[in-house]
mmCIF file of C-alpha atoms and ligand atoms in Angstrom:
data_model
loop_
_atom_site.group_PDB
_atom_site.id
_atom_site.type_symbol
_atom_site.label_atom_id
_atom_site.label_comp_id
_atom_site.label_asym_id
_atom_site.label_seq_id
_atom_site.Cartn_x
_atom_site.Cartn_y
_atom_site.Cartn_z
ATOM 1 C CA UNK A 26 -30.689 -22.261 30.049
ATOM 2 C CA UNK A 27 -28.959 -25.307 31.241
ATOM 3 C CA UNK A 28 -31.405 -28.417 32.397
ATOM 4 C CA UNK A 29 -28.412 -30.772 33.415
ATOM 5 C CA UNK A 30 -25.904 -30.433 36.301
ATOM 6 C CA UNK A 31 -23.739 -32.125 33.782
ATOM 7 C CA UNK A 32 -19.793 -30.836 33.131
ATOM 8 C CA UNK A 33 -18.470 -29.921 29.417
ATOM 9 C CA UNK A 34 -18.341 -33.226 27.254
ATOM 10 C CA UNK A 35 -17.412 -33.852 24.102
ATOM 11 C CA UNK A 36 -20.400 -34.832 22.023
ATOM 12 C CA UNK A 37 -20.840 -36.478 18.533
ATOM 13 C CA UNK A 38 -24.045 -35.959 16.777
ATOM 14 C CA UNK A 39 -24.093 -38.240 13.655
ATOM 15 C CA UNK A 40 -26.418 -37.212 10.807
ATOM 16 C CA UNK A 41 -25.551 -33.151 11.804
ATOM 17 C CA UNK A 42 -26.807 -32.377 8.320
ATOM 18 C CA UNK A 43 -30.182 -33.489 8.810
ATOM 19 C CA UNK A 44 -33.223 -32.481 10.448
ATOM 20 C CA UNK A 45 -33.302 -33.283 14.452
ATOM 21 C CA UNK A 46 -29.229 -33.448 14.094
ATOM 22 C CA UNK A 47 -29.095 -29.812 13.398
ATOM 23 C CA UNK A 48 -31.137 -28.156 15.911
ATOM 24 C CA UNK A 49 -29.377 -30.848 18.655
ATOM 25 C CA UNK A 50 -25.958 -29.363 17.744
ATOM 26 C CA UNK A 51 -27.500 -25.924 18.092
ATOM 27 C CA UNK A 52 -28.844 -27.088 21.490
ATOM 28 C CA UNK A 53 -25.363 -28.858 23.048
ATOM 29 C CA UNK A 54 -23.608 -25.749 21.954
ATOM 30 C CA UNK A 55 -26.209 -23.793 23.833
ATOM 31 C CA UNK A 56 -25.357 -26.297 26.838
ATOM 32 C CA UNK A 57 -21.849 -25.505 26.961
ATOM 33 C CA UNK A 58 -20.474 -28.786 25.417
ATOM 34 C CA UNK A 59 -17.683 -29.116 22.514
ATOM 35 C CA UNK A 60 -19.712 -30.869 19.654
ATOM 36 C CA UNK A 61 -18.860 -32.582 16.607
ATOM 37 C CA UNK A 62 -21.094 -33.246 13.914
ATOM 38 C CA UNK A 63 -20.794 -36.049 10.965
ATOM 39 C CA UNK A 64 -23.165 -36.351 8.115
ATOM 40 C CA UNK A 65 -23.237 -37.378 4.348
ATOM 41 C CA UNK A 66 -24.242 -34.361 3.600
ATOM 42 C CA UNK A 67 -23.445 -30.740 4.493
ATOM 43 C CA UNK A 68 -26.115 -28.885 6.778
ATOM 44 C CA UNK A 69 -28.797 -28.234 4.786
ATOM 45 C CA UNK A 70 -29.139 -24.957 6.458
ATOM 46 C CA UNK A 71 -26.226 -24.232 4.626
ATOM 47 C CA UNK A 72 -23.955 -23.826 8.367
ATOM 48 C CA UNK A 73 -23.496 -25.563 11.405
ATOM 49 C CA UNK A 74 -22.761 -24.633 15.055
ATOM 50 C CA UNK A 75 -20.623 -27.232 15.408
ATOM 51 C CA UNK A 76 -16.964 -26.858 16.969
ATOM 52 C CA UNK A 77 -15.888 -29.832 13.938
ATOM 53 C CA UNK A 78 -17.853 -31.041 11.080
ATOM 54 C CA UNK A 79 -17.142 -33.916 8.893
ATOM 55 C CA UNK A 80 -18.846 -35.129 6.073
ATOM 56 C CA UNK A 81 -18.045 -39.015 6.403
ATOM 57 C CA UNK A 82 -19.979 -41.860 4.991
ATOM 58 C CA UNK A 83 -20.510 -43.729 7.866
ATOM 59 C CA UNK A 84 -21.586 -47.132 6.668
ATOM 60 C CA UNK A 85 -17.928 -47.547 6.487
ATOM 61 C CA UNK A 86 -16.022 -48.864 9.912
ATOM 62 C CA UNK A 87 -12.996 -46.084 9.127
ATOM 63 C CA UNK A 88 -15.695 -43.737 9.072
ATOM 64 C CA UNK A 89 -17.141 -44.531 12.193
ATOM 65 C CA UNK A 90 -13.631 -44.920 13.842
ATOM 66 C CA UNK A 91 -12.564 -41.444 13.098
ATOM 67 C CA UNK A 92 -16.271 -39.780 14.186
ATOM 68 C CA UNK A 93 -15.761 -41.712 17.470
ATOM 69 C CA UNK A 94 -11.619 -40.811 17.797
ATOM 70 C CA UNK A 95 -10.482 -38.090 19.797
ATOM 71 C CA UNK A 96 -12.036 -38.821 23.272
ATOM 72 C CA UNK A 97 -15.741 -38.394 22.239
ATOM 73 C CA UNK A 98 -17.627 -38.802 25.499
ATOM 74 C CA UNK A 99 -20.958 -39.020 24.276
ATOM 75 C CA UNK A 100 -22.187 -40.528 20.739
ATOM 76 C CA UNK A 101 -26.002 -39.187 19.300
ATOM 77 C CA UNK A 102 -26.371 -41.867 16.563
ATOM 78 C CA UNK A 103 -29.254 -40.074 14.582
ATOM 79 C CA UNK A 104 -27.298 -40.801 10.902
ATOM 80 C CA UNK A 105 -29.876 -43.000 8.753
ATOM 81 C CA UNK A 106 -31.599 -43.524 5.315
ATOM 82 C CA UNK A 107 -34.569 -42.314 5.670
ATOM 83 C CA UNK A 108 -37.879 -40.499 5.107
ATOM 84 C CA UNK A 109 -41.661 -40.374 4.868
ATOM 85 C CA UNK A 110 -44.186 -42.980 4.089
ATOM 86 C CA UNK A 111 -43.537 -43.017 0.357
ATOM 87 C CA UNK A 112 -40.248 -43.712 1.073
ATOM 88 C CA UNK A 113 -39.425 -46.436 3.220
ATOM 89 C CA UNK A 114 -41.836 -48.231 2.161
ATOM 90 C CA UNK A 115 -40.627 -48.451 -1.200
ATOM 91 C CA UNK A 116 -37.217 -49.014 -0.267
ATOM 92 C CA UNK A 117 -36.659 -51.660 1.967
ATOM 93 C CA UNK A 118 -33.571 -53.112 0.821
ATOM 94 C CA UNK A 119 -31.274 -50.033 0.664
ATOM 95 C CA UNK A 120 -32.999 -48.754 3.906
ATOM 96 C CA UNK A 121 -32.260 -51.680 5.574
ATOM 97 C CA UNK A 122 -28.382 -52.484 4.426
ATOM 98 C CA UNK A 123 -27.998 -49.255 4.829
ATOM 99 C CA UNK A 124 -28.907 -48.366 8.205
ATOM 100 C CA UNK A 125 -28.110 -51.757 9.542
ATOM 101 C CA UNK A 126 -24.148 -51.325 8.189
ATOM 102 C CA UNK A 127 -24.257 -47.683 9.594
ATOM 103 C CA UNK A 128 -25.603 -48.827 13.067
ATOM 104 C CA UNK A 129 -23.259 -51.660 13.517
ATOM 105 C CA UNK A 130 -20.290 -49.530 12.734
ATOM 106 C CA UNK A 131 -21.370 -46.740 15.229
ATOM 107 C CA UNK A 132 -21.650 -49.125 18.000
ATOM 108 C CA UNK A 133 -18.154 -51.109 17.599
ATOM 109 C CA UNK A 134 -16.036 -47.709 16.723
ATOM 110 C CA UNK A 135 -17.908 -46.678 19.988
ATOM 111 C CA UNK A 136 -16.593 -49.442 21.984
ATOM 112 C CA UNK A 137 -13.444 -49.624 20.366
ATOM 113 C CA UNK A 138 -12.963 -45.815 21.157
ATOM 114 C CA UNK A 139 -13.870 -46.569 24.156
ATOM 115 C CA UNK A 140 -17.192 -43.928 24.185
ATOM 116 C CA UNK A 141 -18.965 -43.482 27.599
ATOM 117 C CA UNK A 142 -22.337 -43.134 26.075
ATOM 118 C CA UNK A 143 -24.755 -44.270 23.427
ATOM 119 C CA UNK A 144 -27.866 -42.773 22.583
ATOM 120 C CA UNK A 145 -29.126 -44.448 19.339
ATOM 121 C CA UNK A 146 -32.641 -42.876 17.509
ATOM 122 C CA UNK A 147 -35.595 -45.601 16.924
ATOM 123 C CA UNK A 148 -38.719 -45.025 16.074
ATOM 124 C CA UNK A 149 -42.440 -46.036 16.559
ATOM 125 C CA UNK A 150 -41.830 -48.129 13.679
ATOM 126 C CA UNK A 151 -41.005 -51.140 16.007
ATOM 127 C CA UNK A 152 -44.710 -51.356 17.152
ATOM 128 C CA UNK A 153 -46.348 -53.810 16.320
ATOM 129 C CA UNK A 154 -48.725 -53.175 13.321
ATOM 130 C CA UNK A 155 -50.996 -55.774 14.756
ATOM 131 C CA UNK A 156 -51.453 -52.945 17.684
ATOM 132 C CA UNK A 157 -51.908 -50.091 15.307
ATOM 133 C CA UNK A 158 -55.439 -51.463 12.867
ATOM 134 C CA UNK A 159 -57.838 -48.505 14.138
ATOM 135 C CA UNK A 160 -57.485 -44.762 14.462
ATOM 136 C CA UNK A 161 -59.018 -44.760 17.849
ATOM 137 C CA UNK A 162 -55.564 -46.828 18.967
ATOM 138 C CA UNK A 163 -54.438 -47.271 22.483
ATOM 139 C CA UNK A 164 -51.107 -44.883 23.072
ATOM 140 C CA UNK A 165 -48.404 -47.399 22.436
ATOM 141 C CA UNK A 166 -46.156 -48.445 25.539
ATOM 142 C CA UNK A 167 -42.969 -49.374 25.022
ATOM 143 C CA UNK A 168 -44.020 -53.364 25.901
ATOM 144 C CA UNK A 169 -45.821 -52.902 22.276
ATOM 145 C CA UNK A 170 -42.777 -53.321 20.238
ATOM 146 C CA UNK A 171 -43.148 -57.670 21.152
ATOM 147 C CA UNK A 172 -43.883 -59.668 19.884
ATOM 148 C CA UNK A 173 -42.202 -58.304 17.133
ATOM 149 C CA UNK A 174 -44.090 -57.401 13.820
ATOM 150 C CA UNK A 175 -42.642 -54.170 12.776
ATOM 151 C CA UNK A 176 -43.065 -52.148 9.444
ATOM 152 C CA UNK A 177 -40.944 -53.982 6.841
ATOM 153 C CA UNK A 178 -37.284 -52.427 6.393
ATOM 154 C CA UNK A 179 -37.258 -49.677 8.084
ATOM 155 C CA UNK A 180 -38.729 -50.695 11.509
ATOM 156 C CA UNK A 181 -36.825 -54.304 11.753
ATOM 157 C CA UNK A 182 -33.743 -52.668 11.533
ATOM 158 C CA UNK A 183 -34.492 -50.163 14.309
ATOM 159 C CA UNK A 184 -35.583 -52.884 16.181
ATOM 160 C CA UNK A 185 -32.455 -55.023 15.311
ATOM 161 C CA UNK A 186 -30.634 -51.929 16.417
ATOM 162 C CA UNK A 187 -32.246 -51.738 19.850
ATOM 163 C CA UNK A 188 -31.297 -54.999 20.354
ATOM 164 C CA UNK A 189 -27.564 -54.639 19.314
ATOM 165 C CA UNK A 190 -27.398 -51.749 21.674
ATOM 166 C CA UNK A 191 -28.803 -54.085 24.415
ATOM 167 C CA UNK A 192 -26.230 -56.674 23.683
ATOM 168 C CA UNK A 193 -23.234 -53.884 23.587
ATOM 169 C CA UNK A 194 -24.517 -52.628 27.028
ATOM 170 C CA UNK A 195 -24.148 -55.958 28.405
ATOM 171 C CA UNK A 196 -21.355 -57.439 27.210
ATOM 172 C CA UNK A 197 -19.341 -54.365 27.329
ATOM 173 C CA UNK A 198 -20.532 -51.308 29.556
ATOM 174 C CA UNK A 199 -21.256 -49.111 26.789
ATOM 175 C CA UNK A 200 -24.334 -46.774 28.129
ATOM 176 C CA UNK A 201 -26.882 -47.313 25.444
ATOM 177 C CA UNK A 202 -30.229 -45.943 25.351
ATOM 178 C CA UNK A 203 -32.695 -46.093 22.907
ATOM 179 C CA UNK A 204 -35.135 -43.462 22.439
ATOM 180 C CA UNK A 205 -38.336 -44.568 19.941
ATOM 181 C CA UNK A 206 -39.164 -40.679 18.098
ATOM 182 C CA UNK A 207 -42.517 -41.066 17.304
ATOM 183 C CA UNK A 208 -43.259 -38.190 13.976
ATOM 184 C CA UNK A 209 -40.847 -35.047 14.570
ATOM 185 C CA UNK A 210 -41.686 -31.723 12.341
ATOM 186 C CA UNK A 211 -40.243 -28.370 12.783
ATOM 187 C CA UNK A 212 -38.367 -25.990 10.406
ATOM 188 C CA UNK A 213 -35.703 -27.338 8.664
ATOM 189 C CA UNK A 214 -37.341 -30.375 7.951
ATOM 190 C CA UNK A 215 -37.079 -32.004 4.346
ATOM 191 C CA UNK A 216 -40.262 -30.677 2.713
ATOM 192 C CA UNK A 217 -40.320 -31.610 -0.893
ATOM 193 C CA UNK A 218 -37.787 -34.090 -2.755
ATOM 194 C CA UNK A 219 -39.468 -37.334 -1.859
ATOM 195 C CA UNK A 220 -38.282 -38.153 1.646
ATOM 196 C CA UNK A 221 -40.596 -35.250 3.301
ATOM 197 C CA UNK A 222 -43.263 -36.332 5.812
ATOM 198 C CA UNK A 223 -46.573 -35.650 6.411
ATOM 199 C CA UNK A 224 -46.600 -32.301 8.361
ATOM 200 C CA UNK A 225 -44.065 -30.485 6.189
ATOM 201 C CA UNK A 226 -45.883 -32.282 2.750
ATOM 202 C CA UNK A 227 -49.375 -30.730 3.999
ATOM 203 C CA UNK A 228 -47.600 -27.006 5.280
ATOM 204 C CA UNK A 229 -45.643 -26.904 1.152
ATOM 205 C CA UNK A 230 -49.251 -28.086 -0.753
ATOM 206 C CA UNK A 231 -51.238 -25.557 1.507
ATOM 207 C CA UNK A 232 -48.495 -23.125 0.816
ATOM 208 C CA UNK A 233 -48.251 -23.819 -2.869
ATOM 209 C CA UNK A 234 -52.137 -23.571 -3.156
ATOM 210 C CA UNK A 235 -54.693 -20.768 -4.225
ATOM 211 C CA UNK A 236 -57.501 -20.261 -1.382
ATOM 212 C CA UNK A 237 -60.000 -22.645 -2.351
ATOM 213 C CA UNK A 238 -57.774 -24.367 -4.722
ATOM 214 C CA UNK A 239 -57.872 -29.136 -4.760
ATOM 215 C CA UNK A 240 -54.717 -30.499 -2.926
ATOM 216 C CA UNK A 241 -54.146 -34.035 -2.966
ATOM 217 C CA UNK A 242 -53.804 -36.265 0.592
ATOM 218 C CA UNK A 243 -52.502 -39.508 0.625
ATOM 219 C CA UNK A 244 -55.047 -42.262 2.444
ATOM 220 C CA UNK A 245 -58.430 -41.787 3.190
ATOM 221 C CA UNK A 246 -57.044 -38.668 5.924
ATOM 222 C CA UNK A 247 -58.975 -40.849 8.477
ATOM 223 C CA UNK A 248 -55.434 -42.323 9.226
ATOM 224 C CA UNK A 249 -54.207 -40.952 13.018
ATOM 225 C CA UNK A 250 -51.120 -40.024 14.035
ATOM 226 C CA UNK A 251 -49.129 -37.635 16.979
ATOM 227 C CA UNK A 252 -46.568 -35.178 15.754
ATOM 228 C CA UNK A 253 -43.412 -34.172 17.910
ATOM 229 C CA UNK A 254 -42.262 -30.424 17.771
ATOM 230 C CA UNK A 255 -38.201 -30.568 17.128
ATOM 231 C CA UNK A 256 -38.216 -28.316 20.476
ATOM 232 C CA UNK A 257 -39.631 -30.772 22.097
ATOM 233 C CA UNK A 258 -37.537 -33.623 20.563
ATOM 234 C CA UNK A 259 -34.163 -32.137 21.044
ATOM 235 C CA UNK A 260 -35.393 -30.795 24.924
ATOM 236 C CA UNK A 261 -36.084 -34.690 25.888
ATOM 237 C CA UNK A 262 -32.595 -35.902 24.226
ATOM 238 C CA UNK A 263 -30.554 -33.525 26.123
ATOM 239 C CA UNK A 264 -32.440 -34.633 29.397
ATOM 240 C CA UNK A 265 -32.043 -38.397 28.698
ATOM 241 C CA UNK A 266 -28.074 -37.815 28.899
ATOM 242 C CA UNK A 267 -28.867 -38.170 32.172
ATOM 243 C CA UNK A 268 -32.289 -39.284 32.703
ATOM 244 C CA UNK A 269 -31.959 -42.678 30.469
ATOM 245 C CA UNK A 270 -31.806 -46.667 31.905
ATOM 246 C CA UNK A 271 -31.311 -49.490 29.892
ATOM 247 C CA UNK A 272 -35.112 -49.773 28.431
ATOM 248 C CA UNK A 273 -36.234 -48.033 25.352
ATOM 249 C CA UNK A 274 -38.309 -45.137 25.763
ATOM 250 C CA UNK A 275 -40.941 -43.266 23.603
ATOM 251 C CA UNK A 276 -40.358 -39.787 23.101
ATOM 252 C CA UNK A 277 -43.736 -38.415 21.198
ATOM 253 C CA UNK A 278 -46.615 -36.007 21.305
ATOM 254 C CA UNK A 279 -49.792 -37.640 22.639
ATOM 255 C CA UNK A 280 -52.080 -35.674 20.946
ATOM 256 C CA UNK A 281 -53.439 -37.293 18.611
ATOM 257 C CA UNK A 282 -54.971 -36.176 14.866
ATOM 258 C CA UNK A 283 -56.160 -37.818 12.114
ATOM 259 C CA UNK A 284 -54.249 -36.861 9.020
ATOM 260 C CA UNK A 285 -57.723 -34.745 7.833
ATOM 261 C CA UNK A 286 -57.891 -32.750 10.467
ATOM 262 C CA UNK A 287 -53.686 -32.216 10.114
ATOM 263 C CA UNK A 288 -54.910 -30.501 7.274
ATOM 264 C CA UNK A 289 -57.638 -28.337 8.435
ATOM 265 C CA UNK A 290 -55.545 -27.024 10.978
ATOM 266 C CA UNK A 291 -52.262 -26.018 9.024
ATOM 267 C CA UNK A 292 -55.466 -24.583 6.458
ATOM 268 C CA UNK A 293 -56.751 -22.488 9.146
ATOM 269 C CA UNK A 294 -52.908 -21.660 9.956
ATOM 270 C CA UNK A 295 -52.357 -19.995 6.119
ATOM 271 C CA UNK A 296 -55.687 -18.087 6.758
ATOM 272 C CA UNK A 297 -56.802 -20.483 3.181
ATOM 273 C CA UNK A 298 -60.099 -22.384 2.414
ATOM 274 C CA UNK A 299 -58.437 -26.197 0.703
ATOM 275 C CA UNK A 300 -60.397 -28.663 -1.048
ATOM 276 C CA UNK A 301 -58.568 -32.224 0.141
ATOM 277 C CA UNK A 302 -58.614 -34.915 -2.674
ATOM 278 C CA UNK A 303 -57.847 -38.430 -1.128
ATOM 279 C CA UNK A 304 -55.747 -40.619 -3.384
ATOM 280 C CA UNK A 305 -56.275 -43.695 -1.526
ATOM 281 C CA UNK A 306 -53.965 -45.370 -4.076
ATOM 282 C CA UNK A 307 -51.353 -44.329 -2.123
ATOM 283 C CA UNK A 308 -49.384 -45.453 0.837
ATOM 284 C CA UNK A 309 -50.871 -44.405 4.084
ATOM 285 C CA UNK A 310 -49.053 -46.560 6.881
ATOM 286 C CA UNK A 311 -51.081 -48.089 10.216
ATOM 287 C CA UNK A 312 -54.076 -46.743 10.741
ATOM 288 C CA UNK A 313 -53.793 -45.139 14.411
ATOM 289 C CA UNK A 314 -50.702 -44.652 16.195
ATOM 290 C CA UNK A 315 -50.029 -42.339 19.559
ATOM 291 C CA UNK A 316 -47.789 -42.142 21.944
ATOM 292 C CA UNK A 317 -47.631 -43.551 25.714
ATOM 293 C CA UNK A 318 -45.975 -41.287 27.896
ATOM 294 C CA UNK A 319 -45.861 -42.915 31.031
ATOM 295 C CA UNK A 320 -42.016 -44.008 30.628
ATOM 296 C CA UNK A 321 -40.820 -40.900 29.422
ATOM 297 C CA UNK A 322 -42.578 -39.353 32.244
ATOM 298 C CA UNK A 323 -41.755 -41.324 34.893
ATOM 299 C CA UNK A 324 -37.998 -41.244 33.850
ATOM 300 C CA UNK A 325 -37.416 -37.228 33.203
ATOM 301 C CA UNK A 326 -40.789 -36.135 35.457
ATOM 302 C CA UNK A 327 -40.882 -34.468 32.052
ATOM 303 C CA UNK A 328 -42.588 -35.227 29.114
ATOM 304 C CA UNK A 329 -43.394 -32.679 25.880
ATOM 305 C CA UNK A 330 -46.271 -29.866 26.043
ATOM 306 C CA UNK A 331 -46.210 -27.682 22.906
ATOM 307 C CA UNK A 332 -49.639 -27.924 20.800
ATOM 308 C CA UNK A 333 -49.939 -28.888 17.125
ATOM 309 C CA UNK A 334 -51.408 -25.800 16.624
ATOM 310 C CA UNK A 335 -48.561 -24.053 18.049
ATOM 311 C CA UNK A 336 -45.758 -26.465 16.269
ATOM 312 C CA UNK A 337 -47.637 -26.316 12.873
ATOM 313 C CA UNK A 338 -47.655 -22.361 13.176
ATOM 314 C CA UNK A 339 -43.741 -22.094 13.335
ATOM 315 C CA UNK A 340 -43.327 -24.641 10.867
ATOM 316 C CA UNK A 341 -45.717 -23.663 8.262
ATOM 317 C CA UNK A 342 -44.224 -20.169 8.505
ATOM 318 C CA UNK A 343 -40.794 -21.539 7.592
ATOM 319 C CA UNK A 344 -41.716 -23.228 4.816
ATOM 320 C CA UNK A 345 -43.786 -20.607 3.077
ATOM 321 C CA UNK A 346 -40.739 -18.219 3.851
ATOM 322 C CA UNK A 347 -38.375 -20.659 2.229
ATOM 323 C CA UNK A 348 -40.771 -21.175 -0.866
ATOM 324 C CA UNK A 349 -41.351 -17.267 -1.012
ATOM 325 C CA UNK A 350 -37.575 -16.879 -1.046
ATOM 326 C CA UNK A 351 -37.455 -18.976 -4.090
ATOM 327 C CA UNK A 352 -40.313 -16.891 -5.702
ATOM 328 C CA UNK A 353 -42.597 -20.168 -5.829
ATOM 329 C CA UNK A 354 -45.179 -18.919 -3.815
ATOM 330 C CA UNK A 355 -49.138 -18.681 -6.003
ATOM 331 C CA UNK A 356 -50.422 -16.133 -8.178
ATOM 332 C CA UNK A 357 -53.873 -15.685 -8.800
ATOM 333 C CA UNK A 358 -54.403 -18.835 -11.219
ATOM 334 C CA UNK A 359 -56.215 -22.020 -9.990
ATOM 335 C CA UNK A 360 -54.338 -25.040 -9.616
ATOM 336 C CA UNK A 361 -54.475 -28.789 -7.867
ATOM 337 C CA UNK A 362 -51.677 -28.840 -6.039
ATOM 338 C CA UNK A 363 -49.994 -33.021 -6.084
HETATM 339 P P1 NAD B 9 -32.798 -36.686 8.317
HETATM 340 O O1 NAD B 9 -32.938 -37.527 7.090
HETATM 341 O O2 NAD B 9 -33.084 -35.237 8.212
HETATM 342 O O3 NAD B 9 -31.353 -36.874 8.950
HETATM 343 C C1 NAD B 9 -30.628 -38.064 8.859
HETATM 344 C C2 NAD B 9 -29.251 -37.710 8.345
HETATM 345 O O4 NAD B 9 -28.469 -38.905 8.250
HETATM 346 C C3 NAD B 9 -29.277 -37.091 6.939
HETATM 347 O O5 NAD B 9 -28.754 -35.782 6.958
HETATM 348 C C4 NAD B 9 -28.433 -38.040 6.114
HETATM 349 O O6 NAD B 9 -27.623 -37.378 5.151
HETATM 350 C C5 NAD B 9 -27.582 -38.724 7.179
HETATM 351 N N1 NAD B 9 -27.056 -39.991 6.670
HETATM 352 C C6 NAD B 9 -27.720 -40.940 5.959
HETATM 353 N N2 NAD B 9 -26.875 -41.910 5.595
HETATM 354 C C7 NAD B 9 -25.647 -41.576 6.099
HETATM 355 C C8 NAD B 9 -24.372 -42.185 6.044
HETATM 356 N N3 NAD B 9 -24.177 -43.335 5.383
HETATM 357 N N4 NAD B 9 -23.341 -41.565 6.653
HETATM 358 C C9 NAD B 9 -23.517 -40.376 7.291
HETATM 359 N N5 NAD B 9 -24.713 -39.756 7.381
HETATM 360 C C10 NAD B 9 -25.767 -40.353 6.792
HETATM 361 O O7 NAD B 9 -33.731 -37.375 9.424
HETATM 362 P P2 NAD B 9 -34.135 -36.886 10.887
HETATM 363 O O8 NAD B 9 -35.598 -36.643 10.859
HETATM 364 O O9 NAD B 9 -33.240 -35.832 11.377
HETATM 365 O O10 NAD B 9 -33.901 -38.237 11.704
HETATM 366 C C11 NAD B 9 -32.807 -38.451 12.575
HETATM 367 C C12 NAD B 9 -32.923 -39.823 13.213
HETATM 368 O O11 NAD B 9 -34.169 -39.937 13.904
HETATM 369 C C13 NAD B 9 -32.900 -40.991 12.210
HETATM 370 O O12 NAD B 9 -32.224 -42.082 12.783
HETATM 371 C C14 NAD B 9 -34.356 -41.336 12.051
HETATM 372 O O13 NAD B 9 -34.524 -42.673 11.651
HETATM 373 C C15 NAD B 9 -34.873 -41.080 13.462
HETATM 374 N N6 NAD B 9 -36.310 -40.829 13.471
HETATM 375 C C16 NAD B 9 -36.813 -39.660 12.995
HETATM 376 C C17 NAD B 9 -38.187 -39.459 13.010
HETATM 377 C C18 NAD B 9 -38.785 -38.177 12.504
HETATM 378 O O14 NAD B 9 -40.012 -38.042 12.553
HETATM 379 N N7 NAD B 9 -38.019 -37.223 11.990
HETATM 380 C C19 NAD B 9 -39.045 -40.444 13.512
HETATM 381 C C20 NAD B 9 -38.503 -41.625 13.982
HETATM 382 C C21 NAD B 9 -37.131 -41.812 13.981
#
């Protein structure tokens, strides 16, 4: 069903391969636009509903230039290097040329293509970590980003980012709008490989274990976080087409869970008794972090409902039907699961 009085436009979603870029493409389709889709990478899904895909490296301004060509009305920027905690924080250097070359391309092939809109995809990880030190935190507003003392790499250059898409609204009337995603899970996610995050790295060890059977949580699981639905997350981008103004805006969950009790509940989910290990040798990230919804609220008189539990039960179901496909799913044996 259509939520926007909005005619046909022709969309770009960049990073169409990925997670949130897939199910968006699925959802503009749904909406009755003509959608293209650019990624590194094919779909991991293995097919797109995309009316054009294109697998273009978009750190390169050619690249970006040709995504943007043919009267694009509307640019998703969601392309980036990225991943869980493991990740970008062991990676700051690539993450951060990376993204930084992709995200100043995308905005100057949008102007020069003369684009009407720009939604570009932050992240909480332009709070400040000053604001974030216990897991009781207050919900983050969107003031909290400043002063600035974001998570190395990754969260300067989506703060960078925001401000390049400030200076591109101002200087040249391209309609940006950033939109801060605060932890999105859903099927389709990356699960395994090294970039997957918490959610889907907790639904593939639960999965992969024997009831009863040691599996192995990075921090001390008293870490606390809120987790976005991808329903959710693509339901609020379509409505900020139309719903945005110039100010960033959080779009998150603000239910929050420590990272323990993430695991008791997808547990409970499988129907499995789990022994959690804490390896507090690894990286864990800011202790507390939520979600204020006040702005999102106040600009859509929307703002997302679906429980964890209910999120966690679709998504742990896809990825113990992906693992069963691959015939990886336990036996009877005993076994830690890392
Ligand atoms: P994802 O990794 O599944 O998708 C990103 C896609 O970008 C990948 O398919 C990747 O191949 C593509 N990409 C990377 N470099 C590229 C390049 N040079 N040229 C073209 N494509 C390139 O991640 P996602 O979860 O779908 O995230 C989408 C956006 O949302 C990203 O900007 C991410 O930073 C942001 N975000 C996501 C979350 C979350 O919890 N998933 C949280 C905060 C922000």
């Amino acid at each position: 069903v259509a939520v926007l009085a909005l005619a046909q436009q022709r969309i770009l979603v960049t990073g169409a391969g990925g997670f949130i870029g897939q199910h968006l493409v699925t959802r503009l389709k749904a909406e009755g636009h003509w959608v293209r889709g650019v990624d590194l990478r094919q779909p991991t899904a293995g097919k797109t509903d995309a009316d054009d895909f294109q697998q273009l490296d978009l750190r390169h301004p050619e690249a970006c230039l040709s995504a943007c060509g043919d009267k694009i009305d509307w640019v998703f920027q969601l392309a980036a290097d990225m991943g869980g905690i493991g990740y970008i924080t062991s990676s700051h250097a690539a993450i951060a040329r990376n993204n930084t070359l992709i995200n100043v391309h995308m905005l100057e092939a949008a102007r020069q293509q003369r684009v009407q809109g720009f939604l570009f995809s932050s992240s909480a990880c332009v709070y400040a970590q000053s604001k974030q030190s216990s897991p009781e935190v207050a919900p983050l507003k969107e003031e909290d980003a400043y002063p600035a003392d974001p998570e190395a790499g990754y969260g300067w250059e989506k703060l960078y980012a925001e401000e390049l898409c400030k200076y591109y609204r101002e200087d040249y009337g391209l309609d940006t709008c950033a939109v801060r995603f605060h932890n999105v899970y859903g099927p389709l996610g990356d699960f395994e490989g090294g970039k997957e995050k918490a959610p889907a790295a907790i639904c593939r060890k639960v999965a992969l274990a024997h009831d009863e059977a040691e599996i192995e949580i990075w921090g001390d699981g008293k870490q606390s976080r809120s987790f976005l639905y991808i329903d959710e997350c693509v339901e609020g981008l379509v409505r900020l087409i139309t719903g945005h103004d110039p100010l960033p805006v959080n779009l998150g969950s603000e239910e929050s869970v420590t990272i323990s009790e993430l695991v008791d509940l997808v547990a409970s989910i499988a129907g499995k008794e789990v022994v959690k290990r804490f390896r507090t040798d690894k990286p864990q990230g800011v202790r507390g972090r939520n979600s204020d919804n006040r702005r999102l609220l106040s600009l859509l008189g929307w703002q997302p409902t679906v429980s964890l539990r209910e999120g966690l039960t679709h998504t742990y179901q896809w990825v113990h039907d992906e693992l069963q496909q691959e015939n990886r799913l336990p036996g009877r044996r005993s076994v830690t699961v890392g």
